[in-house]
Each structure stands twice: as C-alpha cells, then as structure tokens.
Coordinates of C-alpha atoms in Angstrom, one line a residue:
Chain A
M1 CA -13.1 -39.4 13.9
T2 CA -13.0 -39.7 10.3
G3 CA -16.2 -38.7 8.7
P4 CA -16.6 -35.0 7.7
E5 CA -19.2 -34.6 10.4
A6 CA -16.9 -35.6 13.1
E7 CA -14.2 -33.0 11.7
A8 CA -16.8 -30.4 11.7
V9 CA -17.7 -31.0 15.3
T10 CA -14.2 -31.2 16.6
Q11 CA -13.4 -27.8 14.7
G12 CA -15.3 -25.8 16.6
G13 CA -14.6 -27.9 19.9
Q14 CA -18.4 -27.8 20.6
L15 CA -21.5 -29.4 19.0
Q16 CA -23.0 -27.3 16.1
S17 CA -26.2 -27.3 14.5
A18 CA -27.2 -29.8 11.7
S19 CA -27.1 -27.2 9.0
A20 CA -23.8 -25.9 10.0
A21 CA -22.3 -29.3 10.1
K22 CA -23.7 -29.9 6.7
R23 CA -22.2 -26.7 5.3
A24 CA -18.9 -27.8 6.8
A25 CA -19.2 -31.3 5.2
V26 CA -19.7 -29.5 1.8
I27 CA -16.5 -27.5 2.4
Q28 CA -14.6 -30.6 3.4
R29 CA -15.9 -32.4 0.1
A30 CA -14.8 -29.3 -2.1
R31 CA -11.5 -29.2 -0.5
P32 CA -9.5 -32.0 -2.6
A33 CA -11.3 -30.6 -5.8
A34 CA -10.3 -27.0 -5.1
P35 CA -6.4 -27.5 -6.2
V36 CA -7.4 -29.5 -9.4
V37 CA -9.9 -26.9 -10.7
L38 CA -7.1 -24.2 -9.9
L39 CA -4.5 -26.1 -11.8
G40 CA -7.1 -26.5 -14.7
I41 CA -7.4 -22.7 -14.9
L42 CA -3.7 -22.1 -14.9
I43 CA -3.1 -24.8 -17.7
A44 CA -6.0 -23.1 -19.8
L45 CA -5.2 -19.5 -19.1
P46 CA -2.2 -19.2 -21.6
F47 CA -4.7 -20.5 -24.6
M48 CA -7.6 -18.5 -23.5
V49 CA -5.7 -15.2 -22.8
P50 CA -2.3 -15.4 -24.7
S51 CA -1.5 -11.8 -23.7
L52 CA -1.5 -12.9 -20.0
T53 CA 1.5 -15.5 -20.5
N54 CA 4.4 -13.3 -19.8
L55 CA 2.7 -11.8 -16.6
L56 CA 1.8 -15.5 -15.6
I57 CA 5.4 -16.4 -16.0
L58 CA 6.6 -13.8 -13.7
V59 CA 4.1 -14.5 -11.1
G60 CA 4.9 -18.1 -11.3
I61 CA 8.7 -17.3 -10.7
F62 CA 7.7 -15.1 -7.7
F63 CA 5.4 -17.6 -6.3
I64 CA 8.0 -20.0 -6.3
I65 CA 10.5 -17.7 -4.4
V66 CA 7.7 -16.5 -2.1
S67 CA 6.6 -20.3 -1.3
G68 CA 10.0 -20.9 -0.1
L69 CA 9.9 -17.6 2.1
N70 CA 6.6 -18.8 3.3
L71 CA 8.1 -21.7 4.9
I72 CA 10.8 -19.9 6.9
T73 CA 8.8 -16.7 7.6
G74 CA 5.2 -18.1 7.8
Q75 CA 5.9 -21.4 9.5
T76 CA 8.7 -20.4 11.9
G77 CA 8.0 -16.8 12.3
Q78 CA 11.5 -15.7 11.3
V79 CA 11.4 -12.9 8.8
S80 CA 14.0 -13.4 6.2
L81 CA 14.7 -10.0 4.2
G82 CA 17.7 -11.7 2.5
Q83 CA 16.1 -14.0 -0.1
T84 CA 17.7 -12.1 -2.9
V85 CA 21.0 -13.4 -1.9
F86 CA 19.8 -16.9 -3.0
V87 CA 18.0 -15.5 -6.0
A88 CA 21.2 -13.9 -7.1
L89 CA 23.2 -17.1 -6.4
G90 CA 20.6 -19.0 -8.9
G91 CA 20.3 -16.1 -11.3
Y92 CA 24.0 -15.2 -11.7
G93 CA 25.2 -18.6 -11.0
T94 CA 23.3 -20.2 -13.9
A95 CA 23.8 -17.5 -16.1
L96 CA 27.7 -17.3 -15.7
L97 CA 27.9 -21.3 -15.7
A98 CA 26.2 -21.2 -19.1
I99 CA 27.9 -18.2 -20.6
K100 CA 31.6 -18.7 -19.4
L101 CA 31.5 -22.7 -19.3
S102 CA 28.8 -23.8 -21.4
V103 CA 27.1 -25.7 -18.6
P104 CA 23.4 -26.7 -19.8
T105 CA 21.0 -24.3 -18.1
A106 CA 19.1 -27.3 -16.3
L107 CA 22.2 -28.6 -14.8
G108 CA 23.3 -25.1 -13.9
T109 CA 20.1 -24.6 -11.9
L110 CA 20.7 -27.7 -10.1
I111 CA 24.3 -26.8 -9.2
M112 CA 23.3 -23.4 -7.9
A113 CA 20.4 -24.9 -6.1
I114 CA 22.9 -27.1 -4.3
G115 CA 25.3 -24.3 -3.8
S116 CA 22.5 -22.3 -2.4
A117 CA 21.4 -24.9 0.0
A118 CA 25.1 -24.9 1.4
A119 CA 25.2 -21.1 1.5
A120 CA 21.8 -21.3 3.7
A121 CA 23.2 -23.9 5.9
V122 CA 26.0 -21.9 6.7
V123 CA 24.2 -18.4 7.1
G124 CA 21.4 -20.4 9.0
W125 CA 23.7 -21.8 11.4
G126 CA 25.2 -18.3 12.2
F127 CA 22.0 -16.2 12.0
L128 CA 19.1 -18.4 13.2
R129 CA 20.6 -18.1 16.7
L130 CA 19.5 -14.5 16.9
R131 CA 16.0 -13.4 18.1
G132 CA 13.3 -12.2 15.8
H133 CA 14.1 -8.9 14.4
Y134 CA 17.9 -9.3 14.6
F135 CA 17.5 -12.1 12.3
A136 CA 15.5 -10.1 9.8
L137 CA 18.1 -7.3 9.9
A138 CA 21.1 -9.5 9.8
T139 CA 19.6 -11.0 6.4
L140 CA 18.7 -7.5 5.4
G141 CA 22.4 -6.9 5.8
L142 CA 23.3 -9.7 3.4
A143 CA 20.8 -8.4 0.9
V144 CA 22.4 -4.9 1.1
I145 CA 25.8 -6.8 0.5
I146 CA 24.8 -8.9 -2.5
A147 CA 23.0 -5.8 -4.3
N148 CA 26.3 -4.0 -3.8
L149 CA 28.5 -6.7 -5.1
A150 CA 26.1 -7.4 -8.1
T151 CA 26.6 -3.6 -9.1
G152 CA 30.3 -3.2 -8.3
L153 CA 32.1 -6.4 -9.6
V154 CA 31.7 -5.2 -13.2
S155 CA 34.0 -7.8 -14.6
F156 CA 32.1 -10.7 -13.1
T157 CA 28.3 -9.6 -13.0
G158 CA 28.4 -7.1 -16.0
G159 CA 27.8 -4.3 -13.4
P160 CA 24.4 -2.3 -13.5
S161 CA 23.8 -3.5 -17.1
G162 CA 23.9 -7.2 -16.1
L163 CA 24.5 -10.1 -18.0
T164 CA 23.0 -10.7 -21.4
G165 CA 22.7 -13.8 -23.7
V166 CA 21.7 -16.4 -21.0
P167 CA 20.3 -19.5 -23.0
T168 CA 16.9 -20.9 -22.2
L169 CA 16.1 -23.9 -20.2
T170 CA 16.8 -26.9 -22.2
I171 CA 16.1 -30.7 -21.1
G172 CA 17.7 -33.4 -23.5
Q173 CA 16.9 -32.3 -26.8
Y174 CA 13.9 -29.9 -26.0
S175 CA 14.2 -26.1 -25.4
F176 CA 11.6 -24.4 -23.7
L177 CA 11.7 -21.5 -26.3
G178 CA 9.1 -19.0 -26.5
S179 CA 6.6 -17.8 -23.7
R180 CA 3.9 -20.9 -23.7
P181 CA 6.5 -23.7 -23.2
F182 CA 8.4 -21.6 -20.7
Y183 CA 5.3 -21.2 -18.8
F184 CA 4.7 -24.6 -18.7
A185 CA 8.1 -25.3 -17.2
V186 CA 7.6 -22.6 -14.6
L187 CA 4.1 -24.2 -13.8
A188 CA 5.5 -27.6 -13.6
V189 CA 8.2 -26.6 -11.0
A190 CA 5.7 -24.3 -9.0
V191 CA 3.3 -27.4 -8.7
A192 CA 6.2 -29.7 -7.8
G193 CA 7.3 -27.2 -5.0
S194 CA 3.8 -26.6 -3.6
L195 CA 3.5 -30.5 -3.2
F196 CA 6.9 -30.8 -1.7
I197 CA 6.0 -28.1 1.0
R198 CA 2.5 -29.5 1.7
N199 CA 4.0 -33.0 2.2
L200 CA 6.9 -31.3 4.3
L201 CA 4.2 -29.6 6.4
R202 CA 2.6 -32.8 7.0
S203 CA 5.9 -34.5 8.2
G204 CA 7.5 -34.6 11.4
T205 CA 9.6 -31.7 10.3
G206 CA 6.3 -29.8 9.4
R207 CA 4.9 -30.4 13.0
A208 CA 8.1 -29.6 14.6
L209 CA 8.1 -26.2 12.7
A210 CA 4.4 -25.4 13.6
A211 CA 5.5 -26.2 17.3
I212 CA 8.2 -23.8 17.0
A213 CA 5.9 -21.1 15.5
A214 CA 3.5 -21.6 18.3
D215 CA 5.9 -21.4 21.4
Q216 CA 9.5 -22.2 21.0
E217 CA 10.4 -22.7 24.5
A218 CA 7.6 -25.3 25.0
A219 CA 8.7 -26.9 21.8
S220 CA 12.3 -27.2 22.8
M221 CA 11.2 -28.5 26.1
L222 CA 9.3 -31.5 24.5
G223 CA 12.6 -32.3 22.7
V224 CA 12.0 -30.3 19.3
R225 CA 15.4 -28.9 18.1
A226 CA 14.5 -25.6 17.2
A227 CA 17.9 -24.6 15.3
T228 CA 18.0 -27.9 13.2
H229 CA 14.4 -27.5 12.0
K230 CA 14.8 -23.7 11.5
T231 CA 18.0 -24.2 9.3
R232 CA 16.4 -26.9 7.4
A233 CA 13.4 -24.6 6.5
F234 CA 15.8 -21.8 5.6
I235 CA 17.8 -24.2 3.4
V236 CA 14.5 -25.4 1.5
A237 CA 13.7 -21.6 1.2
A238 CA 17.0 -20.9 -0.3
V239 CA 16.5 -23.7 -3.0
Y240 CA 13.2 -22.2 -4.0
A241 CA 14.8 -18.6 -4.1
S242 CA 18.0 -19.9 -6.4
V243 CA 15.4 -21.8 -8.8
G244 CA 13.2 -18.9 -9.0
G245 CA 16.4 -16.8 -9.9
S246 CA 17.5 -19.5 -12.4
L247 CA 14.3 -19.4 -13.8
Y248 CA 14.1 -15.7 -14.2
A249 CA 17.5 -15.5 -15.8
M250 CA 16.6 -18.2 -18.4
Y251 CA 13.4 -16.7 -19.1
S252 CA 14.6 -13.1 -20.0
A253 CA 17.9 -14.3 -21.2
F254 CA 19.4 -11.7 -18.8
F255 CA 20.1 -11.0 -15.3
S256 CA 20.9 -7.7 -14.0
P257 CA 21.2 -6.2 -10.3
N258 CA 17.7 -4.7 -10.5
M259 CA 16.3 -8.2 -10.0
I260 CA 18.1 -8.5 -6.7
S261 CA 17.9 -5.0 -5.3
V262 CA 17.0 -4.3 -1.7
T263 CA 13.6 -3.2 -2.9
T264 CA 13.0 -6.8 -4.3
A265 CA 13.9 -8.2 -1.2
F266 CA 11.4 -6.0 0.5
V267 CA 8.7 -6.9 -2.4
L268 CA 9.2 -10.6 -1.7
V269 CA 8.1 -10.0 1.9
V270 CA 5.3 -7.6 0.8
M271 CA 4.0 -10.4 -1.6
L272 CA 3.9 -12.9 1.5
A273 CA 2.4 -10.4 3.8
L274 CA -0.1 -9.3 1.4
G275 CA -1.6 -12.8 0.2
G276 CA -1.2 -14.2 3.6
A277 CA 1.5 -16.4 5.2
R278 CA 1.1 -20.3 6.1
T279 CA -1.2 -20.9 3.2
I280 CA -0.2 -22.0 -0.4
I281 CA -2.6 -19.7 -2.0
G282 CA -1.4 -16.7 -0.1
P283 CA 1.9 -16.4 -1.8
L284 CA 0.2 -16.8 -5.2
L285 CA -2.6 -14.1 -4.7
G286 CA 0.4 -11.8 -3.4
A287 CA 2.7 -12.4 -6.4
F288 CA 0.0 -12.0 -8.6
L289 CA -1.4 -8.7 -7.2
I290 CA 2.0 -7.1 -7.0
E291 CA 3.2 -8.1 -10.3
A292 CA -0.1 -7.0 -12.0
I293 CA 0.2 -3.4 -11.1
P294 CA 2.7 -2.4 -13.8
Q295 CA 0.0 -4.1 -16.2
F296 CA -2.3 -1.2 -15.6
G297 CA 0.1 0.7 -18.2
G298 CA 1.5 3.9 -18.6
S299 CA 2.7 5.4 -15.2
A300 CA 1.4 2.6 -13.2
G301 CA 4.6 1.2 -12.9
L302 CA 5.9 4.3 -11.3
Y303 CA 3.5 3.9 -8.3
E304 CA 4.5 0.1 -7.9
P305 CA 6.8 1.0 -4.9
L306 CA 4.3 3.3 -3.2
I307 CA 1.4 1.1 -3.6
A308 CA 3.2 -2.0 -2.3
G309 CA 4.3 -0.1 0.6
L310 CA 0.9 1.1 1.5
A311 CA -0.6 -2.3 0.9
L312 CA 2.1 -3.7 3.3
I313 CA 1.4 -1.1 6.0
L314 CA -2.4 -1.6 5.7
V315 CA -2.4 -5.3 5.6
M316 CA 0.1 -5.7 8.5
T317 CA -1.5 -3.1 10.6
Y318 CA -5.3 -4.2 10.1
L319 CA -5.2 -7.7 8.6
P320 CA -2.2 -9.7 10.1
A321 CA -3.4 -12.9 8.2
G322 CA -3.3 -11.3 4.8
L323 CA -6.0 -11.0 2.1
W324 CA -6.2 -14.7 1.8
G325 CA -5.7 -15.6 5.4
G326 CA -8.6 -13.0 6.3
A327 CA -10.9 -14.7 3.7
L328 CA -10.3 -18.1 5.2
Q329 CA -10.8 -16.9 8.6
I330 CA -14.4 -15.5 7.4
V331 CA -15.3 -18.7 5.6
R332 CA -14.2 -20.8 8.8
R333 CA -16.5 -18.6 10.8
M334 CA -19.6 -18.8 8.7
P335 CA -20.6 -22.4 9.7
Q336 CA -20.9 -21.5 13.3
R337 CA -23.4 -18.7 12.7
Chain B
M1 CA 48.8 13.2 8.5
E2 CA 47.0 15.3 5.9
T3 CA 45.2 12.1 4.8
V4 CA 44.4 11.1 8.4
A5 CA 42.9 14.8 8.8
Q6 CA 41.0 14.2 5.6
I7 CA 39.4 10.9 6.4
L8 CA 38.7 12.4 10.1
V9 CA 36.8 15.2 8.5
T10 CA 35.1 13.2 5.9
G11 CA 34.1 10.6 8.5
I12 CA 32.8 12.9 11.2
V13 CA 30.3 14.8 8.7
V14 CA 29.0 11.5 7.2
G15 CA 29.0 9.9 10.7
S16 CA 27.1 12.7 12.1
V17 CA 24.0 12.0 9.6
Y18 CA 24.2 8.2 10.8
A19 CA 24.4 9.6 14.3
F20 CA 21.2 11.8 13.6
I21 CA 19.4 8.7 12.3
G22 CA 20.5 6.2 15.1
L23 CA 19.7 8.7 17.8
G24 CA 16.1 8.9 16.4
M25 CA 15.8 5.1 16.2
S26 CA 17.4 4.6 19.5
L27 CA 15.0 7.2 21.2
V28 CA 12.0 5.5 19.6
F29 CA 13.1 2.0 20.4
S30 CA 13.8 2.7 24.0
I31 CA 10.3 3.9 24.4
S32 CA 8.1 1.6 22.2
R33 CA 10.8 -1.4 21.3
I34 CA 10.0 -0.7 17.7
I35 CA 13.1 -0.6 15.5
N36 CA 12.0 2.1 13.1
L37 CA 13.8 1.3 10.0
A38 CA 12.1 4.1 8.1
Q39 CA 13.9 6.9 10.1
G40 CA 16.8 7.2 7.5
G41 CA 14.1 7.5 4.7
F42 CA 12.6 10.4 6.7
V43 CA 16.0 12.2 6.6
V44 CA 15.8 11.9 2.8
L45 CA 12.3 13.1 2.8
A46 CA 13.2 16.1 4.8
A47 CA 16.2 16.9 2.6
L48 CA 14.0 16.6 -0.7
S49 CA 11.3 18.8 1.1
A50 CA 13.8 21.5 2.0
V51 CA 15.1 21.3 -1.6
K52 CA 11.8 22.0 -3.0
L53 CA 10.9 24.8 -0.3
S54 CA 14.1 26.9 -0.8
G55 CA 15.1 25.9 -4.5
V56 CA 12.0 25.5 -6.2
W57 CA 9.5 27.9 -4.2
G58 CA 12.2 30.4 -3.6
L59 CA 11.5 30.7 0.3
P60 CA 14.4 31.9 2.4
L61 CA 16.6 29.2 3.9
G62 CA 15.6 29.6 7.6
A63 CA 11.8 29.6 6.8
A64 CA 12.4 26.3 4.6
A65 CA 14.3 24.8 7.4
A66 CA 12.0 25.6 10.0
I67 CA 9.0 24.3 7.9
T68 CA 10.9 21.1 7.2
V69 CA 11.8 20.4 10.6
A70 CA 8.1 21.1 11.8
G71 CA 6.8 19.3 8.9
M72 CA 8.8 16.1 9.8
A73 CA 7.8 16.4 13.4
L74 CA 4.1 16.2 12.3
V75 CA 4.9 13.2 9.8
L76 CA 6.3 11.2 12.5
W77 CA 3.6 12.0 14.9
L78 CA 1.0 11.0 12.3
V79 CA 2.9 7.8 11.4
E80 CA 2.6 6.8 15.2
R81 CA -0.8 7.5 15.5
L82 CA -2.2 6.1 12.3
V83 CA 0.2 3.2 11.8
M84 CA 2.3 2.3 14.8
R85 CA -0.2 2.5 17.5
P86 CA -3.0 0.4 15.8
G87 CA -0.2 -2.0 14.4
S88 CA 1.2 -2.6 18.1
R89 CA -2.1 -3.6 19.2
R90 CA -2.1 -6.6 17.0
A91 CA 1.3 -7.3 15.9
T92 CA 4.4 -8.9 17.1
P93 CA 7.8 -7.1 17.1
D94 CA 8.6 -9.0 13.9
R95 CA 5.4 -7.7 12.2
L96 CA 6.1 -4.1 13.4
L97 CA 9.6 -4.3 12.0
L98 CA 7.9 -5.2 8.5
I99 CA 5.3 -2.1 9.1
T100 CA 8.5 0.1 9.3
V101 CA 9.7 -1.4 6.1
G102 CA 6.5 -0.7 4.6
V103 CA 6.9 2.9 5.8
L104 CA 10.4 3.1 4.3
Q105 CA 8.9 1.7 1.0
V106 CA 6.2 4.3 1.0
I107 CA 8.7 7.3 1.5
G108 CA 10.8 5.9 -1.5
G109 CA 7.6 5.2 -3.7
A110 CA 6.3 8.8 -2.7
L111 CA 9.5 10.4 -3.5
L112 CA 9.7 8.6 -6.9
V113 CA 6.2 9.8 -7.4
F114 CA 6.3 13.5 -6.5
W115 CA 10.3 14.2 -7.1
G116 CA 11.0 11.8 -10.0
N117 CA 14.0 9.7 -10.2
L118 CA 16.6 12.6 -10.3
P119 CA 19.1 13.5 -7.5
F120 CA 18.7 17.0 -5.8
T121 CA 21.3 18.8 -3.8
M122 CA 20.9 22.6 -2.2
R123 CA 23.4 25.6 -2.0
P124 CA 25.2 25.8 1.3
F125 CA 23.8 27.5 4.4
S126 CA 26.6 30.1 4.5
A127 CA 28.9 31.2 1.6
A128 CA 31.9 31.3 3.9
V129 CA 35.4 30.5 2.3
P130 CA 36.4 27.1 3.3
F131 CA 39.3 27.2 5.9
T132 CA 42.1 24.9 6.7
I133 CA 42.9 22.7 9.6
A134 CA 46.2 20.6 9.6
G135 CA 46.3 21.2 5.8
V136 CA 42.8 20.0 5.2
K137 CA 40.1 22.0 3.6
V138 CA 37.0 22.2 6.0
A139 CA 33.8 23.6 4.2
A140 CA 31.5 25.9 6.1
Q141 CA 28.7 23.2 5.6
D142 CA 30.8 20.6 7.5
V143 CA 31.1 22.7 10.6
W144 CA 27.1 23.4 10.4
V145 CA 26.4 19.5 10.2
A146 CA 28.6 18.9 13.2
S147 CA 27.7 21.8 15.4
L148 CA 24.0 21.1 14.6
L149 CA 24.5 17.4 15.9
A150 CA 26.1 18.9 19.1
A151 CA 23.3 21.4 19.6
C152 CA 20.8 18.9 19.4
L153 CA 22.4 16.4 21.5
V154 CA 22.8 19.2 24.3
L155 CA 19.2 19.9 23.8
L156 CA 18.2 16.3 24.0
W157 CA 20.1 15.7 27.0
A158 CA 18.9 18.7 28.6
L159 CA 15.2 17.7 27.8
L160 CA 15.7 14.1 29.1
N161 CA 17.6 15.1 32.3
R162 CA 16.6 18.5 33.2
T163 CA 12.9 18.6 32.5
S164 CA 9.8 16.7 34.2
T165 CA 8.8 15.5 30.8
G166 CA 12.2 14.1 30.1
L167 CA 11.7 12.4 33.4
T168 CA 8.4 11.0 32.4
L169 CA 9.8 10.0 29.0
R170 CA 12.7 8.0 30.9
A171 CA 10.2 6.5 33.2
A172 CA 8.0 5.1 30.3
A173 CA 11.2 3.8 28.8
S174 CA 12.6 2.0 31.6
N175 CA 9.4 0.4 32.7
P176 CA 6.2 1.1 31.0
D177 CA 3.8 -0.7 33.4
A178 CA 5.3 0.9 36.4
A179 CA 5.2 4.3 34.9
R180 CA 1.5 3.8 33.8
L181 CA 0.7 2.8 37.6
Q182 CA 2.3 6.0 38.5
G183 CA -0.1 8.0 36.3
V184 CA 2.3 8.3 33.3
D185 CA 0.5 8.6 30.0
V186 CA 2.7 6.0 28.2
D187 CA 1.0 6.4 24.8
R188 CA 1.5 10.1 25.0
M189 CA 5.4 9.6 25.6
R190 CA 5.4 7.2 22.7
S191 CA 4.0 10.0 20.4
L192 CA 6.4 12.6 21.8
A193 CA 9.3 10.1 21.0
F194 CA 8.4 9.8 17.5
L195 CA 7.8 13.6 17.3
I196 CA 11.3 14.2 18.5
A197 CA 12.8 11.7 16.1
G198 CA 10.9 13.7 13.4
V199 CA 12.7 16.8 14.4
L200 CA 16.0 14.9 14.5
A201 CA 15.3 13.4 11.0
G202 CA 14.3 17.1 9.6
V203 CA 17.6 18.7 11.3
A204 CA 19.7 16.1 9.6
G205 CA 18.0 16.2 6.2
V206 CA 18.3 20.0 6.1
A207 CA 22.0 20.1 7.2
I208 CA 23.3 17.3 5.0
V209 CA 21.5 17.9 1.7
P210 CA 24.0 20.7 0.6
L211 CA 26.9 18.3 0.9
T212 CA 25.4 15.4 -1.2
Y213 CA 22.9 14.4 -3.7
M214 CA 19.5 13.0 -2.5
S215 CA 16.9 11.0 -4.4
Y216 CA 14.4 8.2 -3.8
S217 CA 17.0 5.6 -4.2
T218 CA 19.1 7.0 -1.3
T219 CA 16.3 6.3 1.2
I220 CA 17.5 2.6 1.7
P221 CA 21.2 3.2 2.1
Y222 CA 20.7 5.9 4.8
A223 CA 17.9 3.8 6.6
I224 CA 20.5 0.9 6.8
N225 CA 23.5 2.9 7.7
G226 CA 21.5 4.8 10.4
F227 CA 20.3 1.3 11.8
I228 CA 23.9 0.0 11.8
A229 CA 24.9 3.1 13.8
A230 CA 22.2 2.5 16.3
V231 CA 23.1 -1.2 16.5
L232 CA 26.7 -0.6 16.6
G233 CA 26.3 1.6 19.8
G234 CA 23.6 -0.6 21.2
L235 CA 19.9 0.2 20.7
G236 CA 18.1 2.1 23.0
R237 CA 21.2 4.1 24.1
S238 CA 21.6 7.8 22.8
S239 CA 25.1 8.1 23.6
G240 CA 25.8 4.6 21.9
A241 CA 24.0 5.7 18.9
V242 CA 26.2 8.9 18.4
L243 CA 29.3 7.1 19.1
G244 CA 28.3 4.3 16.6
G245 CA 27.4 6.8 13.9
L246 CA 30.8 8.5 14.2
L247 CA 32.7 5.1 14.1
L248 CA 30.8 4.0 11.2
G249 CA 31.4 7.3 9.2
L250 CA 35.2 6.9 10.1
L251 CA 35.1 3.4 8.8
Q252 CA 33.4 4.3 5.7
A253 CA 35.7 7.3 5.0
T254 CA 38.8 5.1 5.5
F255 CA 37.5 2.5 3.1
G256 CA 36.5 5.2 0.6
R257 CA 39.9 6.7 0.8
Y258 CA 41.8 3.6 -0.1
T259 CA 39.6 1.4 -2.1
S260 CA 37.1 2.1 -4.9
G261 CA 33.5 0.9 -5.7
P262 CA 31.0 -0.6 -3.3
S263 CA 33.8 -2.0 -0.6
A264 CA 33.0 0.9 1.9
E265 CA 29.5 0.1 1.9
V266 CA 29.9 -3.9 2.1
A267 CA 32.4 -3.2 4.9
A268 CA 30.2 -1.4 7.0
I269 CA 27.5 -4.0 6.5
A270 CA 30.1 -6.9 7.2
V271 CA 30.7 -5.0 10.4
L272 CA 26.8 -5.0 11.2
V273 CA 26.5 -8.8 10.5
I274 CA 29.5 -9.8 12.4
L275 CA 28.4 -7.5 15.3
L276 CA 24.7 -9.0 15.2
M277 CA 26.5 -12.6 15.5
F278 CA 28.9 -12.1 18.2
R279 CA 27.6 -8.8 20.0
P280 CA 24.1 -8.2 19.1
S281 CA 23.6 -5.7 22.0
G282 CA 26.1 -3.4 20.6
L283 CA 29.4 -2.2 21.9
V284 CA 27.7 -1.1 25.3
G285 CA 24.9 -3.5 26.4
R286 CA 24.1 -6.9 27.4
P287 CA 24.1 -9.8 24.8
A288 CA 21.3 -11.8 26.6
E289 CA 18.7 -9.4 25.3
A290 CA 19.2 -10.3 21.6
R291 CA 20.1 -14.0 21.6
R292 CA 18.1 -16.8 22.6

C-alpha cells in the first residue's frame, strides 16, 4: 500500500470511483509541495509588504507558543491555561540575565528554556494526574499567581511598568537589529519548531500521545504510560512558550506583566481553538487572525477581547475542529462525493 | 482582639461575595456538570449595570436592583439556551470549560467597550451610621451583604427542599437519565439552574458594588476566587460553596492584614493548587471523582 491510489482507497475504507481516486492523488501529490510554497511566501512577505513585518514577528512568536500548547492540548486533550507561566520564565529570565548579569541573550534564551523544561517536569508530575478540567483549572491558578508576582515583585520585575533595555538577539558577532533580520530569526525558530513537532508526532511518543487522546484507558492497557508521555508533551510545550517569551522580550527590548496577563493565557487557547488543534497550520491561522485585529486601526484594539471571546464561543460551540480543521474536513469529504 | 474582629468582618463580607459566586457555580455544576467559570464575571456585569441604572440614569435604588437581578436571570438563561446547550451536544467537558472561558472573555470585552476602563462604585443602600461591635466599625452595607446572602440561602434551601420544582431539580442533578425516565424535563431544569445562578449573580453584584470598585479587569479575579470557593467546599455542594467562600474571604483578609501587595491573592491561589493536588473533591467529597 504505497501508491497514492491505494492510499485513497483505504482512506475511505471502501472502493471509490476513479475520478475521486484521481482527485485524492492530486491532493496527495500537492501535499509535500504545500509547506515549501508557504515557506516561500513567508520569506517573500517582508520584502513585498514591509509594513507587515512587525505584525508577522508577533504572529510568529505567538505561533511558536501556540504550537507548543497544541502538543499538550491538541494531542493529549489536556487544556493548559497556564502557558503564560513559561512565557514569563523565558521573557523575564532572559531579560534579567542580560540586564543584571550581562549574559548574552541567545545563551539566556537557552538557559531559560532548560529552566522552563525543569519547571514543567515538576508541575506536570503534580498536575497531570488530575482529570481533564481540573488540570485546566490548576494551570489557570498558576497563570494567576505568575501574573500577580510579575506585578507585585517590583524590585525584581519592575512591577507594572516592566523591564526595559533588553538587548536584542546576538549570535556570535551578528546582531539581529531591526525588524527584518529579527523576523527571519523568528521564522527560523518557527520552522525548526514545526519540523520538530512533525517528527515527534511520527515517533513512538507521537503515536502514544494519539493513543492517549483517543482512549486513555485502552492505551494504558496496551502498556502506554500516559503520565510519562503527557509530561514529555508538557515539557516540550513549556520550552516553546519560554522561547516565545524570550523572543518577545528581545524583539520589543521590553517585558511587562501585560504580556503574561491571564487574558493572554486565555488568548493563547483562543488562538489554538480558533485555528484548529492537531494541525500545524491551525495555530498559525489562529495567531494571525487574533493578532491582526488591532491592525484595523483606531478603536479596533478596544474590541479585541470581545471579538476573541465571541470567536472562541462560536468556534467551540459550532466548529470544534477550528477553522482550519473544519476546512480540512470539507476537503477530505469532497473526493467521496 | 480588635484586629481579629476586624479581620472577621472584612473576611465575612468579601467571603460572602465568593460564596454567592461559588453557590451559582455549584448549582449549575450539580445539574449540568459544566464548570461555569464566567459566573464571577456576571457578578461584575450586574454590579456595573446597577451603577449605570441608578447612578447614570438616576433610577431609584430598588428599581435598579430589581431590573439588574431580572436582567441577569435573563442573560444566564440566554447563555444556557444559545451557547451551553448547543455546545454540550458536540463538546467534551474540557471544551465546555473553554466555552465558559470564552463567555468570561466576552463579558470582560463588553464591559471594556461599553463602560470603558475606569472603575465604578455606587452609594450604599442605606445611609445609616456605622455601628461598633467589639470595637470594630461595621458599615450598614456590610450587614446588607451578609443578610442578603443569608436570605438567598434560606430561599434556595426552601426552593430545593420544600417545593416540587426543587424536588425535580434535585432529581435531575442526582441522576439525569433516571429523572428523564420519570418524565422530568432535564433540559428545562438546566435552564432553571442557570436562571437561579443569574439571580444569585445579580444580587451579589448589586450588594457588593457600594463597598468596592468594579471594572472590566475585576471579572477574572472574581471568577477565579468564586471558583476557588466552589472547589474548596466541593463542587456541586451548596453548603460547601458557602463554607468555601467564607473560608477564602477570611484567609484573604488575614493575609491582607499582615502583608502587602499581591500576597493575599497568591496565597488564595496556592490554596487552590494544593487543594486540587491533594483533595480535588473539596473539603467534603470523594477524591475519586476528580483524579484518575
């Protein structure tokens, strides 16, 4: 069963008409080309529309964070409302290491990613034993604590006004100064992150995660250690969130409690739900749609929380697979007609 | 002694609001298994509606309060019909929780759009002079809040235990399938539970707003503290929610008295996190329900 025709036949579980099989074959052949085309567009965009670069950087950073969330929430079905904890570790950690100890930001990002992984291992060990929504609520508790600490520990975090003067990303002698170079740094991290997740999902861990999401009890009867695999997914998600936080601090040369508010924690989940979990494009679409709202100028930013909330309700109520997931379902159903 | 009494008064007043929110969440959870995180948001919405009706449009206090309470009942009934019911046909409990997060987000967003980002308060119900108990000044509004909670509790108890509607409600809560076989319209009971939660949110919002400042940014703290109250007492238990609310209020008042900054809030959440890890079913309840 290697040919595209065989694939198309088995996909529906029954014999299909010749034209449908042909269409499925076209989709199969178009598949490997699609990421290359998307990447080409993403590389060309800052040259074609330079005014979009700043928006694209923010979209890229949120895409990295939401991709990590996708692994734990999309694959294992555990909703984490506390990813801002790791965003805060990455952002504040890198900023403080650079400002107070003059640690290079690239090294700081790495140190905080490892620190976040360790923190996630501890939190995951404790919380992932909790059933479904209790995990969501425990992580939400952490998000509230970290938001309060960021505002309250003024001598450490700068309080509500935040930390300023964070140096930009520097690797060797090269500084990623300015929007366009930094955009390519974000793009590189995003592509590497997506490739890692794609490979992870095809590995044993990925299969185990899918099995856990489908039926945890059946999976554990087959010898899949649910808690171990979930903790691993949570650790990867924490590293992505931490790197996203570090990138944000370096890009804006600034980090404040605003970036890690409870609202942000909600917005991350909104981005995932809106775009669609369990795909790589879903988080990209979600991050883009939510980040694009303030771009409509004037008072549009005022409406952002309202629109994000309404979008979350509508998508979760009527389109649980999200916009991209819903579109994929329609495309998959087409060849069978 | 005076400090202890002061902490008691502050704690009971703040805790009463948490109890109101936890009570609404518990009632809805017991019948629908939905953790309505937005319940605390509705309290803030009720508070700001009352401020607008009485302060800006100049309605007498009683009328403003009545309209607010009725309005909140209607809003929660609508939320159940338009969002929760279609949502629960397709979604898992995790997704339903996210839907209520969306509702909370919409309340905050709507408050930001229609009320702006300024905090609001209202004049107290009665201009009575504060009186003194054990050397502590007690404002008339403090008494209003505590007695309204007591009144609501008595009414809710009477409704649940002394009427046939209450019996049907309890039947739908304890075993929906069996209740349905007995001819109980479980969907209608769910709507009723949301409606009662709306009344509770309305009363709580109107009662507390003269004592504090409310704005779009207070929705999340109230939602979370109310939820902690509900979990502290064990979700689905009305008496637990009230106990949990008062305990949380006293805890925050104690921390607020001896420390400054965010420590009261952090301590409250730490209690939640520890509780979820070691006794997720609350102070009264069976742990097996929450842990694998």
